[in-house]
CSV table of C-alpha atoms in Angstrom, one decimal:
chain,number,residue,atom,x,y,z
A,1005,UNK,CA,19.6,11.6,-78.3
A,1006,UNK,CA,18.8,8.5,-76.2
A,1007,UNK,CA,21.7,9.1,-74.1
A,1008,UNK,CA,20.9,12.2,-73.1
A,1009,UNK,CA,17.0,11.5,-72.7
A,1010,UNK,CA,18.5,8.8,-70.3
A,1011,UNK,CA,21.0,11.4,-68.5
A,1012,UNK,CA,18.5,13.4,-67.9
A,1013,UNK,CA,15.7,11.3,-66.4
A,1014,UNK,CA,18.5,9.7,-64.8
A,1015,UNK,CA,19.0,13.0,-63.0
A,1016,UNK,CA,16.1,14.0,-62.5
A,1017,UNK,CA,15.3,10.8,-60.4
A,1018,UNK,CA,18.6,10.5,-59.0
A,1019,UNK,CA,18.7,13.6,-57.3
A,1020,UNK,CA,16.0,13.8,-54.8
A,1021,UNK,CA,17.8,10.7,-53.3
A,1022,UNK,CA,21.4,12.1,-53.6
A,1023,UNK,CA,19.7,15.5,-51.9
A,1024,UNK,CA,18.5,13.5,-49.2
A,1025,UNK,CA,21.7,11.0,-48.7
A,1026,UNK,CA,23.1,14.1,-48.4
A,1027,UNK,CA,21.0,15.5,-45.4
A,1028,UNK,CA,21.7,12.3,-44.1
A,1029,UNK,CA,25.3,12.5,-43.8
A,1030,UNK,CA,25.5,15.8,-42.8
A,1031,UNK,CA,22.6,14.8,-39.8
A,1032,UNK,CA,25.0,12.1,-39.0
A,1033,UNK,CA,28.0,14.8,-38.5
A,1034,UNK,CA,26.1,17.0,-36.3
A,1035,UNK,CA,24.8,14.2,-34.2
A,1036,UNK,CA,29.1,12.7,-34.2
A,1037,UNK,CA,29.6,16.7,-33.3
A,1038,UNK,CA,28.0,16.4,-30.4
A,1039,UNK,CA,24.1,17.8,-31.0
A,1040,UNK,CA,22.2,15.3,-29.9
A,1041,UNK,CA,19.1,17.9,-30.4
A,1042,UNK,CA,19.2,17.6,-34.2
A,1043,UNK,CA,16.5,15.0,-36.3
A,1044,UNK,CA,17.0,14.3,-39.6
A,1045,UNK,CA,13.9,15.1,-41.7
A,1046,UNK,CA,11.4,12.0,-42.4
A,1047,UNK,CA,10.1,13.4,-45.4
A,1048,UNK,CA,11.1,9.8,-47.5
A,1049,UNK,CA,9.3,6.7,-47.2
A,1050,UNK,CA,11.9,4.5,-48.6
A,1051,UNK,CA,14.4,2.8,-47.3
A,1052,UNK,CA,16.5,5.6,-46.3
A,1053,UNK,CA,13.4,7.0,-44.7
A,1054,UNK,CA,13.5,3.7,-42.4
A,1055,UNK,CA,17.4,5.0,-41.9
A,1056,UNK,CA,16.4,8.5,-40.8
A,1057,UNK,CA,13.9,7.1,-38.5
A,1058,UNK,CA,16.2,4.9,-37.0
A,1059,UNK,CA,19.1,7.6,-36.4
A,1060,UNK,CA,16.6,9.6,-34.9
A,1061,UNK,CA,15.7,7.1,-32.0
A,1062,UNK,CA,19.5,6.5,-31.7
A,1063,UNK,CA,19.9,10.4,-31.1
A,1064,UNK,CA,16.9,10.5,-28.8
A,1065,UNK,CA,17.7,7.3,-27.0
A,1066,UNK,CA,21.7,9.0,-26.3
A,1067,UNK,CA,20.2,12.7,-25.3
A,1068,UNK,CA,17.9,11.1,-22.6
A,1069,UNK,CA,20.7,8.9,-21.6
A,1070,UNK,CA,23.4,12.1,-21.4
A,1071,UNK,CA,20.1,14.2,-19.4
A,1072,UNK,CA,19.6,11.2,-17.2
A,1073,UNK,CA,24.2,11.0,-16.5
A,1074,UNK,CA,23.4,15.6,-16.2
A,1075,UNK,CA,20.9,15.0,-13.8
A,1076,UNK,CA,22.7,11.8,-11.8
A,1077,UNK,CA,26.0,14.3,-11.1
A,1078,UNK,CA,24.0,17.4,-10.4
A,1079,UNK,CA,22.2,14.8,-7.3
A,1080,UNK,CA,25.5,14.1,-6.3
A,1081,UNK,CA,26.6,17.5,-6.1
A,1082,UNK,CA,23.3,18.4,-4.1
A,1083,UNK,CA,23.4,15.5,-1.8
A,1084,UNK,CA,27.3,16.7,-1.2
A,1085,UNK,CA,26.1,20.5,-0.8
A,1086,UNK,CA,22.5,19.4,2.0
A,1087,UNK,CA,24.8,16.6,3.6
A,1088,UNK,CA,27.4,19.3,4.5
A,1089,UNK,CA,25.4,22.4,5.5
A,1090,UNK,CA,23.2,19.6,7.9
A,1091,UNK,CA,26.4,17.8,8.9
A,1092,UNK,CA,28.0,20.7,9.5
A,1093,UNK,CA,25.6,22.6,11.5
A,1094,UNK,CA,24.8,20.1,14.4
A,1095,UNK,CA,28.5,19.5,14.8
A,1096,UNK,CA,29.7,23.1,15.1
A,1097,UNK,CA,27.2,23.2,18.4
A,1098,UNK,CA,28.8,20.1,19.3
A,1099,UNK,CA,32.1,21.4,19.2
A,1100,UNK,CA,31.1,24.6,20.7
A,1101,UNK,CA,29.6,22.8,24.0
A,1102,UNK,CA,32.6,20.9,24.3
A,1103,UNK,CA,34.8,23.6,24.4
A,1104,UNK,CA,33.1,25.7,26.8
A,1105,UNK,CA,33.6,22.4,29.0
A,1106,UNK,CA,36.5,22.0,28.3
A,1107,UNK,CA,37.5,25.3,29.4
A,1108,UNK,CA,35.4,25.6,32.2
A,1109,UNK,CA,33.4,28.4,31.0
A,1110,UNK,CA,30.5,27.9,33.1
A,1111,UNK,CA,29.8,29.6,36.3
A,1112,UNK,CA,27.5,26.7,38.1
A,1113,UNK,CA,27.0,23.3,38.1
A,1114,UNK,CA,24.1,23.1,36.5
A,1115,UNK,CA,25.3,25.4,33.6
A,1116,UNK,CA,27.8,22.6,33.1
A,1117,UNK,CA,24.7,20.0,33.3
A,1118,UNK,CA,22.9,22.2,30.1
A,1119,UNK,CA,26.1,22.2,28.1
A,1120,UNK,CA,26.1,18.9,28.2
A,1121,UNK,CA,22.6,17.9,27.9
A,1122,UNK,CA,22.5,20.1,24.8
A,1123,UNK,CA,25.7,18.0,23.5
A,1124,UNK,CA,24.2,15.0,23.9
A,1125,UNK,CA,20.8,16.3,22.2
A,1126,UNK,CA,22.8,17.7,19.4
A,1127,UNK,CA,24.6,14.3,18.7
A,1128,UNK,CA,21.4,12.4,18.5
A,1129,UNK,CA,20.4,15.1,15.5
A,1130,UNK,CA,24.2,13.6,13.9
A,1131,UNK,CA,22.9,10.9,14.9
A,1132,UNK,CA,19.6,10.7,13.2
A,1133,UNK,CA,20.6,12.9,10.1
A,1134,UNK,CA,23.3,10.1,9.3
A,1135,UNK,CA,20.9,7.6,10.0
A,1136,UNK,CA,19.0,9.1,7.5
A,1137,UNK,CA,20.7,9.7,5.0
A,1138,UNK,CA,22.4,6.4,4.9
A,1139,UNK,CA,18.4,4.4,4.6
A,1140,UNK,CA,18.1,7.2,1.8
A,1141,UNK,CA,21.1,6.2,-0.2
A,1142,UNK,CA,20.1,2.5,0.3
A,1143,UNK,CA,16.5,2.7,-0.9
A,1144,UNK,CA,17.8,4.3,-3.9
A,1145,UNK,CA,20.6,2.6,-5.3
A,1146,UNK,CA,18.6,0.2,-7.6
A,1147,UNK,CA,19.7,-2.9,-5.7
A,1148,UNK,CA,18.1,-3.5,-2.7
A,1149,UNK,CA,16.3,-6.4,-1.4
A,1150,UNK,CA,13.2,-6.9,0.7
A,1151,UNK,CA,12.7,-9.2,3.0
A,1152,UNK,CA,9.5,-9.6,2.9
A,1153,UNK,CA,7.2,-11.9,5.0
A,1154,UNK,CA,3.4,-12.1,5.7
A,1155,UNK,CA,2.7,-9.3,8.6
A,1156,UNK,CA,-0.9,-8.5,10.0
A,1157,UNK,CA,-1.1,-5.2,9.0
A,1158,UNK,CA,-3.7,-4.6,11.6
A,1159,UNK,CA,-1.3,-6.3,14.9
A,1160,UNK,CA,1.7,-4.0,13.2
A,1161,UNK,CA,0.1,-0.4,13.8
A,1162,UNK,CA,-1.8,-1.5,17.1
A,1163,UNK,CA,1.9,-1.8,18.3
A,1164,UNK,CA,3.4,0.8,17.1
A,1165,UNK,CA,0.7,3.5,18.5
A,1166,UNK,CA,0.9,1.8,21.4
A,1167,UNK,CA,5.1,2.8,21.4
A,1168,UNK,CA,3.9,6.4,20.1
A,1169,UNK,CA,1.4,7.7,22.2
A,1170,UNK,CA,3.6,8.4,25.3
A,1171,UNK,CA,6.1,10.2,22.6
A,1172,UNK,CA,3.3,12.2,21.4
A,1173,UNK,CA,2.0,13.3,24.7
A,1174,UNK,CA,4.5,14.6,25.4
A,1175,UNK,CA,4.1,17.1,22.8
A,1176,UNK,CA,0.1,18.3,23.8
A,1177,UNK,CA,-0.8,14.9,20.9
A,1178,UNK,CA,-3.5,13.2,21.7
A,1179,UNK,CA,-3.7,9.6,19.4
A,1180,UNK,CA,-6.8,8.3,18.1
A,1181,UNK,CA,-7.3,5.1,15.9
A,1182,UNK,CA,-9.6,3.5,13.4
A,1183,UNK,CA,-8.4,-0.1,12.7
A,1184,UNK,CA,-10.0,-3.2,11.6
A,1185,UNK,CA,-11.0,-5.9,14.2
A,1186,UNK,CA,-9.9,-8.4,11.8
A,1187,UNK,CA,-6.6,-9.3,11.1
A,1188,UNK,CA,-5.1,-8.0,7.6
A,1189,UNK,CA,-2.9,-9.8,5.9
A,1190,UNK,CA,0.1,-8.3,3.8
A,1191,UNK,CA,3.3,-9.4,2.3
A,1192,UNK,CA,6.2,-6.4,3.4
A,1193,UNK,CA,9.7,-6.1,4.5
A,1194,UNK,CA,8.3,-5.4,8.6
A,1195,UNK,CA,11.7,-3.3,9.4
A,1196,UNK,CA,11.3,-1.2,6.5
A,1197,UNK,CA,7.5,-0.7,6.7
A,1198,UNK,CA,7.8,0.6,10.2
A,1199,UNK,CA,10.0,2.9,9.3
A,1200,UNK,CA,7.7,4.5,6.6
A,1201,UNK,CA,4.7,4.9,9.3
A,1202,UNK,CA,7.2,5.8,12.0
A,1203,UNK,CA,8.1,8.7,9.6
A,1204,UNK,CA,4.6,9.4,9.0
A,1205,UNK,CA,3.8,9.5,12.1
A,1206,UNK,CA,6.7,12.0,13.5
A,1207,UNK,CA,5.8,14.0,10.7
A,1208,UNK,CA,2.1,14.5,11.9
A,1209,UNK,CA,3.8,15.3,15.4
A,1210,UNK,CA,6.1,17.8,14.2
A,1211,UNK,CA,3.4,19.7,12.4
A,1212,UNK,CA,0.3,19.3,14.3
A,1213,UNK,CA,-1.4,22.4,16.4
A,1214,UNK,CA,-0.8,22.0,20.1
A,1215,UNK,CA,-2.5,20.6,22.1
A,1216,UNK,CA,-3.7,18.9,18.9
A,1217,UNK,CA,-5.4,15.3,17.6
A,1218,UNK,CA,-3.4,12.6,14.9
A,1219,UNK,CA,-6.2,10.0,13.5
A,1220,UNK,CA,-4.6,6.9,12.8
A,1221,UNK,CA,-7.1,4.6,10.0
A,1222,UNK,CA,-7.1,1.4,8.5
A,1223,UNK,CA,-9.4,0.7,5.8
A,1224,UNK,CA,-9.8,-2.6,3.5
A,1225,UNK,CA,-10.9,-2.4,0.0
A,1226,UNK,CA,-11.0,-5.7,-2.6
A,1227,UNK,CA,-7.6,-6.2,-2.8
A,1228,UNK,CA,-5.7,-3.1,-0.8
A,1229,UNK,CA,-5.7,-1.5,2.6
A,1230,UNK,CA,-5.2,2.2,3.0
A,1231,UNK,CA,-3.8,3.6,6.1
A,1232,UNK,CA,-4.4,7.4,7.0
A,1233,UNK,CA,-2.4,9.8,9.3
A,1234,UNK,CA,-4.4,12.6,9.6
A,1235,UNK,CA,-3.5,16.4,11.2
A,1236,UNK,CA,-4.2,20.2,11.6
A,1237,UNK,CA,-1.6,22.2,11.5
A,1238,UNK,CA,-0.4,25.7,9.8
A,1239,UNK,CA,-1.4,25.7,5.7
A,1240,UNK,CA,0.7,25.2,3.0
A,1241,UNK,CA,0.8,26.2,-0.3
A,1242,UNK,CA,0.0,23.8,-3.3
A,1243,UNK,CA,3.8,24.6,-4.4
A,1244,UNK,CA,5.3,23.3,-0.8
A,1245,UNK,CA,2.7,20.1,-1.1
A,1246,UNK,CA,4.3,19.2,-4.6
A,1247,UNK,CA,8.0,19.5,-2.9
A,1248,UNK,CA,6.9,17.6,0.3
A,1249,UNK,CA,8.3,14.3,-0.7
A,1250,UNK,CA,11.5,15.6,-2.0
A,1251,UNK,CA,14.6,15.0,-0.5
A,1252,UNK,CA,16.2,17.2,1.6
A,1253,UNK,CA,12.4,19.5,1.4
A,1254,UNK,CA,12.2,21.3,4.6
A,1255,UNK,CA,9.3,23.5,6.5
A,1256,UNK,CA,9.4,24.4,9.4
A,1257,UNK,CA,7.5,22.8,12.1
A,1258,UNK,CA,3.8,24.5,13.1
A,1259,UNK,CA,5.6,25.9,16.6
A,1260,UNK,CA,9.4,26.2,18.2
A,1261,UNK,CA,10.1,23.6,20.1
A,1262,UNK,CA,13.9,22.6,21.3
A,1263,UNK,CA,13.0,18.7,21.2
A,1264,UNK,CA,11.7,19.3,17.7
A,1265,UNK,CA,14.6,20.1,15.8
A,1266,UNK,CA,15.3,20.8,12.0
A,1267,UNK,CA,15.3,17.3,10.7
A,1268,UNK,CA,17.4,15.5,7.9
A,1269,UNK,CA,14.5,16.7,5.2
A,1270,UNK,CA,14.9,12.8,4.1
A,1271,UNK,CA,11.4,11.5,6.2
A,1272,UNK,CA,9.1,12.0,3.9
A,1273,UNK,CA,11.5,10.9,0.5
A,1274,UNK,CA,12.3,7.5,2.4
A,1275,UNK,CA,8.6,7.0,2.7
A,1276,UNK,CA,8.1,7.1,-0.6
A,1277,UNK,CA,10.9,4.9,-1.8
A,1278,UNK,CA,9.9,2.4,0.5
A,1279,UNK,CA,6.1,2.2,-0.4
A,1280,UNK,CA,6.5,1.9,-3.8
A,1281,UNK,CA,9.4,-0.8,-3.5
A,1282,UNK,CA,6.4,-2.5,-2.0
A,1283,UNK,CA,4.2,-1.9,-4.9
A,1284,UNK,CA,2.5,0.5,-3.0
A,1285,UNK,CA,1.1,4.3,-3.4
A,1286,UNK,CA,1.8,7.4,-1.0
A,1287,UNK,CA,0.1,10.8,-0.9
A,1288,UNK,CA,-1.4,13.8,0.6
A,1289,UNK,CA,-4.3,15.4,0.4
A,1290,UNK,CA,-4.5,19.1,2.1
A,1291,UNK,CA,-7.4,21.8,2.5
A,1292,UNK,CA,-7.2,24.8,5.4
A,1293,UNK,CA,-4.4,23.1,7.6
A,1294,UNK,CA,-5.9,19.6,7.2
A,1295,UNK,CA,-3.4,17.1,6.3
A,1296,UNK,CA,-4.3,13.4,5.5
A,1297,UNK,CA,-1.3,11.6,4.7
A,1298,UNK,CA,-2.1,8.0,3.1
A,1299,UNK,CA,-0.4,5.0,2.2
A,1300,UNK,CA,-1.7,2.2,-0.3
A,1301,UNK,CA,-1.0,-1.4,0.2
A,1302,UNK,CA,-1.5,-4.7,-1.9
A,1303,UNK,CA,-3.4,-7.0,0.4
A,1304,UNK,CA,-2.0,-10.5,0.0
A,1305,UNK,CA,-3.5,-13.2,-2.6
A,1306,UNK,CA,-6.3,-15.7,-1.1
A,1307,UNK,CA,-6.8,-13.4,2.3
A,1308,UNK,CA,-10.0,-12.5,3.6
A,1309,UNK,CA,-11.5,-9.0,3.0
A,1310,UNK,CA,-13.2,-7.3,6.3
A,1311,UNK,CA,-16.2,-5.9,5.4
A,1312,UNK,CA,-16.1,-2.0,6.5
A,1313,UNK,CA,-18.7,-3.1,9.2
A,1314,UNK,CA,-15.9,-4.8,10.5
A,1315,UNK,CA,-14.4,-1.7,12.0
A,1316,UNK,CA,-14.2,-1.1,15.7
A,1317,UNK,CA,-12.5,2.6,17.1
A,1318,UNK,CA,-10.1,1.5,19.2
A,1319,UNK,CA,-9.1,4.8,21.2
């Protein structure tokens, strides 16, 4: 009688924990199998509990991992497909020019002058596509290295919209500024900075009404420094601003214009990687055709603040 009392309770506490070891092994097999969506059910607080748990953060740690491998060839397979269409398209012109020159299919001289002016133009686009795309793959191979020194921040963008402003009006831009008088000290890689405000700044270009006005700010807070490109230009819709600093994103600019071609669709993206390599923050805000594109800074440690009376409009 004893022995079967003890049989009894002996299954009837046993096999709760032989159900469950059960569901383990068979969550184990389906995980093996290849469903990395499956979780064993946490309904035990026991040790085997503490097992489930832990199989299920193994499972979840290798389905982000196999998303993350997904999502790395599928960007490889669209950088192949937007590097061949763009590649493709300014060298088919190229090729075209060259063989109507080749062939003397032009009836003047200065037919033959335009064929080759629009070669040239069309290998700068190469030019500048490739140059794109190889800063993009750069910035975002995980091992790159700044070279980073102490820059004015203030001295830096004085220069540079000095270099822009004949560029710009050209194009019907007129440049105004709001900089500090003070100097503002930051620690950045200079070559890789300018490159970020250049392509803020040929962005505001591209898309601004014409003739049309690009403010160029700098302001100091406690311990950053915002600068601000700002625009009018033709609306967009709060589904293009979420895409615009996307690689490979493309709208076309506000008005045709042959020395404003297509470009790589890599500005914007290679602006972003390099800002927040920095430490930094870049964004846009947008209302009716108004576009203020910023760009947070860290201000280096121990430098003095300028007080926002400290601006002066230089113009």
């Amino acid at each position: 009688m004893l022995i079967a009392c003890f049989i009894v309770f002996f299954f009837v506490f046993t096999h709760p924990i032989v159900r469950y070891f059960k569901a383990l092994t068979d969550g184990l097999q389906s995980i093996a199998s290849g469903d990395l969506s499956y979780r064993l059910p946490l309904s035990r607080h026991d040790e085997l509990g503490i097992v489930a748990h832990n199989i299920n953060q193994m499972a979840e740690r290798l389905q982000i991992q196999q998303e993350r491998e997904r999502q790395l060839e599928k960007s490889k397979m669209e950088l192949i497909t937007y590097v061949s269409h763009d590649l493709r398209t300014p060298l088919t012109s190229i090729i075209g020019y060259l063989d109507l020159l080749k062939t003397h299919t032009y009836q003047s001289v200065a037919e033959q002058e335009r064929y080759i002016d629009n070669a040239f133009n069309k290998t700068q686009q190469l030019k500048k596509l490739i140059d794109d795309l190889f800063e993009y793959t750069r910035l975002t191979d995980g091992h790159i290295q700044l070279a980073i020194q102490q820059v004015d921040m203030n001295s830096l963008l004085d220069q540079m919209i000095t270099e822009f402003e004949p560029v710009a009006k050209e194009h019907g831009i007129t440049v105004r500024t709001n900089l500090l008088s003070a100097p503002v000290m930051l620690d950045l890689d200079i070559e890789k900075i300018v490159r970020a405000i250049d392509n803020l700044l040929m962005n505001a270009m591209k898309f601004s009404d014409r003739p049309g006005t690009i403010q160029v700010s700098l302001d100091a807070g406690a311990a950053s420094v915002t600068l601000s490109i700002e625009n009018n230009g033709i609306p967009i819709s709060p589904e293009q601003e979420e895409q615009l600093f996307e690689r490979f994103y493309k709208i076309e600019p506000s008005r045709n214009d042959n020395q404003m071609p297509s470009g790589s669709g890599l500005g914007l993206s290679i602006a972003k990687h390099i800002v927040e390599l920095h430490g930094g923050r870049i964004g846009l805000e947008h209302r009716n055709g108004h576009y203020r594109f910023f760009m947070d800074l860290m201000i280096s440690a121990a430098d003095r603040i300028p007080s926002h009376s400290d601006r002066s409009d230089l113009q």
